[in-house]
Amino acid sequence: MPDVFDVAAYILHRQGRMTTMKLQKLCYYAQAWHLAWTGRSLFPERVEAWANGPIMPDLYHEHRGMISISQPPAGIGDVSNITDDERESVDAVLDAYGDMKPYELVSQTRSETPWQDARGGVAEGELCGNRITNEAMRGFYGLLADAEA
């Protein structure tokens, strides 16, 4: 199983320079849709419901302070760890969401049930480290996938 750094490296390889916020949202959607389509997690790292939408804290700590990124920090992320099946999921996510602007991705992820449920009663803009579970992602995006089928 790849880690979130492998997935981020693959996304950057495919898409090129982007904001770190957009990278976070694309990694989130890759995880969510891979869970919906295959029932399996794409990476093991925790996803949290931060004020600006879903964030993987481990990835955030690697690019903290950067506004945009074109490649992962040296020695982090190896695209060869991603199987063809996993790559297919990430490619489908990039085809669907890759042209969206970061603020559009923030708005969309915040409008969806997994983020809203994980935030619970946390006020707008307040810090929150509540987890968005794989079950919540699989359930929500699985229903969307079924509706599209």
C-alpha atoms as a printed R data frame, in Angstrom:
    type eleno elety resid chain resno       x      y       z
1   ATOM     1    CA   MET     A     1   0.000  0.000   0.000
2   ATOM     2    CA   PRO     A     2   1.375  3.421  -0.883
3   ATOM     3    CA   ASP     A     3   1.432  6.209   1.657
4   ATOM     4    CA   VAL     A     4  -0.006  9.693   1.228
5   ATOM     5    CA   PHE     A     5   3.430 10.957   0.155
6   ATOM     6    CA   ASP     A     6   3.514  8.470  -2.737
7   ATOM     7    CA   VAL     A     7   0.041  9.579  -3.829
8   ATOM     8    CA   ALA     A     8   1.010 13.265  -3.536
9   ATOM     9    CA   ALA     A     9   4.168 12.637  -5.582
10  ATOM    10    CA   TYR     A    10   2.099 10.945  -8.299
11  ATOM    11    CA   ILE     A    11  -0.412 13.811  -8.360
12  ATOM    12    CA   LEU     A    12   2.387 16.374  -8.658
13  ATOM    13    CA   HIS     A    13   4.021 14.277 -11.393
14  ATOM    14    CA   ARG     A    14   0.743 14.271 -13.358
15  ATOM    15    CA   GLN     A    15  -0.478 17.797 -12.660
16  ATOM    16    CA   GLY     A    16   2.636 19.883 -12.007
17  ATOM    17    CA   ARG     A    17   2.829 22.865  -9.664
18  ATOM    18    CA   MET     A    18  -0.234 23.532  -7.527
19  ATOM    19    CA   THR     A    19  -1.140 25.033  -4.202
20  ATOM    20    CA   THR     A    20  -0.640 22.848  -1.174
21  ATOM    21    CA   MET     A    21  -4.353 23.256  -0.418
22  ATOM    22    CA   LYS     A    22  -5.254 21.789  -3.814
23  ATOM    23    CA   LEU     A    23  -2.805 18.925  -3.294
24  ATOM    24    CA   GLN     A    24  -4.461 18.116   0.035
25  ATOM    25    CA   LYS     A    25  -7.933 18.052  -1.511
26  ATOM    26    CA   LEU     A    26  -6.852 15.897  -4.465
27  ATOM    27    CA   CYS     A    27  -5.218 13.402  -2.083
28  ATOM    28    CA   TYR     A    28  -8.435 13.358  -0.046
29  ATOM    29    CA   TYR     A    29 -10.591 12.702  -3.096
30  ATOM    30    CA   ALA     A    30  -8.180  9.989  -4.263
31  ATOM    31    CA   GLN     A    31  -8.565  8.251  -0.899
32  ATOM    32    CA   ALA     A    32 -12.341  8.728  -0.771
33  ATOM    33    CA   TRP     A    33 -13.084  7.531  -4.290
34  ATOM    34    CA   HIS     A    34 -10.628  4.625  -4.091
35  ATOM    35    CA   LEU     A    35 -12.487  3.490  -0.956
36  ATOM    36    CA   ALA     A    36 -15.808  3.843  -2.796
37  ATOM    37    CA   TRP     A    37 -14.671  1.997  -5.918
38  ATOM    38    CA   THR     A    38 -12.572 -0.780  -4.380
39  ATOM    39    CA   GLY     A    39 -13.496 -0.945  -0.696
40  ATOM    40    CA   ARG     A    40  -9.790 -0.552   0.101
41  ATOM    41    CA   SER     A    41  -7.836  2.327   1.544
42  ATOM    42    CA   LEU     A    42  -5.385  4.023  -0.813
43  ATOM    43    CA   PHE     A    43  -3.077  5.147   2.005
44  ATOM    44    CA   PRO     A    44  -2.980  4.576   5.777
45  ATOM    45    CA   GLU     A    45  -2.567  8.173   6.965
46  ATOM    46    CA   ARG     A    46  -5.238  9.920   9.007
47  ATOM    47    CA   VAL     A    47  -7.637 12.415   7.376
48  ATOM    48    CA   GLU     A    48  -8.904 15.225   9.603
49  ATOM    49    CA   ALA     A    49 -11.726 17.764   9.267
50  ATOM    50    CA   TRP     A    50  -9.823 21.047   9.444
51  ATOM    51    CA   ALA     A    51 -11.455 24.456   8.967
52  ATOM    52    CA   ASN     A    52 -10.576 24.572   5.244
53  ATOM    53    CA   GLY     A    53 -11.728 21.037   4.525
54  ATOM    54    CA   PRO     A    54 -10.133 17.601   4.754
55  ATOM    55    CA   ILE     A    55  -6.398 17.559   5.512
56  ATOM    56    CA   MET     A    56  -3.843 14.788   5.978
57  ATOM    57    CA   PRO     A    57  -1.742 16.160   8.874
58  ATOM    58    CA   ASP     A    58   1.305 14.049   7.956
59  ATOM    59    CA   LEU     A    59   1.342 15.595   4.479
60  ATOM    60    CA   TYR     A    60   0.618 19.065   5.856
61  ATOM    61    CA   HIS     A    61   3.652 18.928   8.146
62  ATOM    62    CA   GLU     A    62   5.906 18.208   5.149
63  ATOM    63    CA   HIS     A    63   4.764 21.276   3.187
64  ATOM    64    CA   ARG     A    64   3.861 23.566   6.073
65  ATOM    65    CA   GLY     A    65   4.643 27.184   5.234
66  ATOM    66    CA   MET     A    66   4.595 26.600   1.471
67  ATOM    67    CA   ILE     A    67   1.870 28.103  -0.677
68  ATOM    68    CA   SER     A    68   2.561 26.015  -3.760
69  ATOM    69    CA   ILE     A    69   4.593 22.945  -4.522
70  ATOM    70    CA   SER     A    70   5.866 21.326  -7.714
71  ATOM    71    CA   GLN     A    71   7.545 18.244  -6.287
72  ATOM    72    CA   PRO     A    72   7.688 16.541  -2.927
73  ATOM    73    CA   PRO     A    73  10.599 17.255  -0.590
74  ATOM    74    CA   ALA     A    74  13.681 15.162  -1.389
75  ATOM    75    CA   GLY     A    75  13.370 11.548  -0.358
76  ATOM    76    CA   ILE     A    76   9.617 11.691   0.256
77  ATOM    77    CA   GLY     A    77   7.114  9.977  -2.019
78  ATOM    78    CA   ASP     A    78   7.782  7.256  -4.559
79  ATOM    79    CA   VAL     A    79   5.341  6.910  -7.456
80  ATOM    80    CA   SER     A    80   6.571  3.350  -8.095
81  ATOM    81    CA   ASN     A    81   4.793  2.279  -4.880
82  ATOM    82    CA   ILE     A    82   1.416  2.862  -6.565
83  ATOM    83    CA   THR     A    83  -0.126 -0.151  -8.311
84  ATOM    84    CA   ASP     A    84  -1.931  0.080 -11.649
85  ATOM    85    CA   ASP     A    85  -5.274 -0.318  -9.836
86  ATOM    86    CA   GLU     A    86  -4.435  2.527  -7.449
87  ATOM    87    CA   ARG     A    87  -3.124  4.679 -10.285
88  ATOM    88    CA   GLU     A    88  -6.406  4.164 -12.139
89  ATOM    89    CA   SER     A    89  -8.320  5.587  -9.162
90  ATOM    90    CA   VAL     A    90  -5.995  8.585  -8.826
91  ATOM    91    CA   ASP     A    91  -6.163  9.239 -12.576
92  ATOM    92    CA   ALA     A    92  -9.973  9.198 -12.477
93  ATOM    93    CA   VAL     A    93  -9.935 11.686  -9.591
94  ATOM    94    CA   LEU     A    94  -7.520 13.949 -11.464
95  ATOM    95    CA   ASP     A    95  -9.716 13.776 -14.566
96  ATOM    96    CA   ALA     A    96 -12.740 14.802 -12.478
97  ATOM    97    CA   TYR     A    97 -11.196 17.345 -10.096
98  ATOM    98    CA   GLY     A    98  -7.775 18.267 -11.464
99  ATOM    99    CA   ASP     A    99  -8.907 21.423 -13.268
100 ATOM   100    CA   MET     A   100 -10.793 22.806 -10.275
101 ATOM   101    CA   LYS     A   101  -9.396 25.800  -8.422
102 ATOM   102    CA   PRO     A   102  -8.277 25.302  -4.804
103 ATOM   103    CA   TYR     A   103 -11.133 27.407  -3.404
104 ATOM   104    CA   GLU     A   104 -13.637 25.337  -5.412
105 ATOM   105    CA   LEU     A   105 -12.219 22.143  -3.927
106 ATOM   106    CA   VAL     A   106 -12.354 23.638  -0.421
107 ATOM   107    CA   SER     A   107 -15.974 24.658  -0.922
108 ATOM   108    CA   GLN     A   108 -16.977 21.313  -2.383
109 ATOM   109    CA   THR     A   109 -15.312 19.157   0.285
110 ATOM   110    CA   ARG     A   110 -16.821 21.323   3.024
111 ATOM   111    CA   SER     A   111 -20.298 20.888   1.529
112 ATOM   112    CA   GLU     A   112 -20.078 17.090   1.707
113 ATOM   113    CA   THR     A   113 -21.265 14.854   4.539
114 ATOM   114    CA   PRO     A   114 -17.958 13.256   5.637
115 ATOM   115    CA   TRP     A   115 -16.385 16.634   6.493
116 ATOM   116    CA   GLN     A   116 -19.597 18.052   7.964
117 ATOM   117    CA   ASP     A   117 -20.206 15.013  10.178
118 ATOM   118    CA   ALA     A   118 -16.608 14.934  11.400
119 ATOM   119    CA   ARG     A   119 -16.758 18.635  12.270
120 ATOM   120    CA   GLY     A   120 -19.910 18.060  14.312
121 ATOM   121    CA   GLY     A   121 -20.661 21.165  16.344
122 ATOM   122    CA   VAL     A   122 -17.282 22.839  15.797
123 ATOM   123    CA   ALA     A   123 -17.827 26.482  14.855
124 ATOM   124    CA   GLU     A   124 -16.869 27.874  11.455
125 ATOM   125    CA   GLY     A   125 -13.144 28.588  11.281
126 ATOM   126    CA   GLU     A   126 -12.305 26.929  14.607
127 ATOM   127    CA   LEU     A   127  -9.490 24.417  14.912
128 ATOM   128    CA   CYS     A   128 -10.577 20.797  14.723
129 ATOM   129    CA   GLY     A   129  -8.618 17.565  14.554
130 ATOM   130    CA   ASN     A   130 -11.601 15.243  14.305
131 ATOM   131    CA   ARG     A   131 -11.014 12.277  12.056
132 ATOM   132    CA   ILE     A   132 -12.882 11.680   8.804
133 ATOM   133    CA   THR     A   133 -13.119  7.901   8.886
134 ATOM   134    CA   ASN     A   134 -12.651  5.531   5.992
135 ATOM   135    CA   GLU     A   135 -16.153  4.245   6.711
136 ATOM   136    CA   ALA     A   136 -17.623  7.744   6.331
137 ATOM   137    CA   MET     A   137 -15.790  8.281   3.037
138 ATOM   138    CA   ARG     A   138 -16.660  4.819   1.706
139 ATOM   139    CA   GLY     A   139 -20.318  5.265   2.635
140 ATOM   140    CA   PHE     A   140 -20.807  8.740   1.178
141 ATOM   141    CA   TYR     A   141 -18.789  8.388  -2.022
142 ATOM   142    CA   GLY     A   142 -20.010  4.813  -2.466
143 ATOM   143    CA   LEU     A   143 -23.577  6.125  -2.644
144 ATOM   144    CA   LEU     A   144 -22.488  8.725  -5.197
145 ATOM   145    CA   ALA     A   145 -20.717  6.038  -7.229
146 ATOM   146    CA   ASP     A   146 -23.821  3.823  -7.126
147 ATOM   147    CA   ALA     A   147 -25.997  6.733  -8.265
148 ATOM   148    CA   GLU     A   148 -23.675  7.341 -11.227
149 ATOM   149    CA   ALA     A   149 -23.632  3.665 -12.249
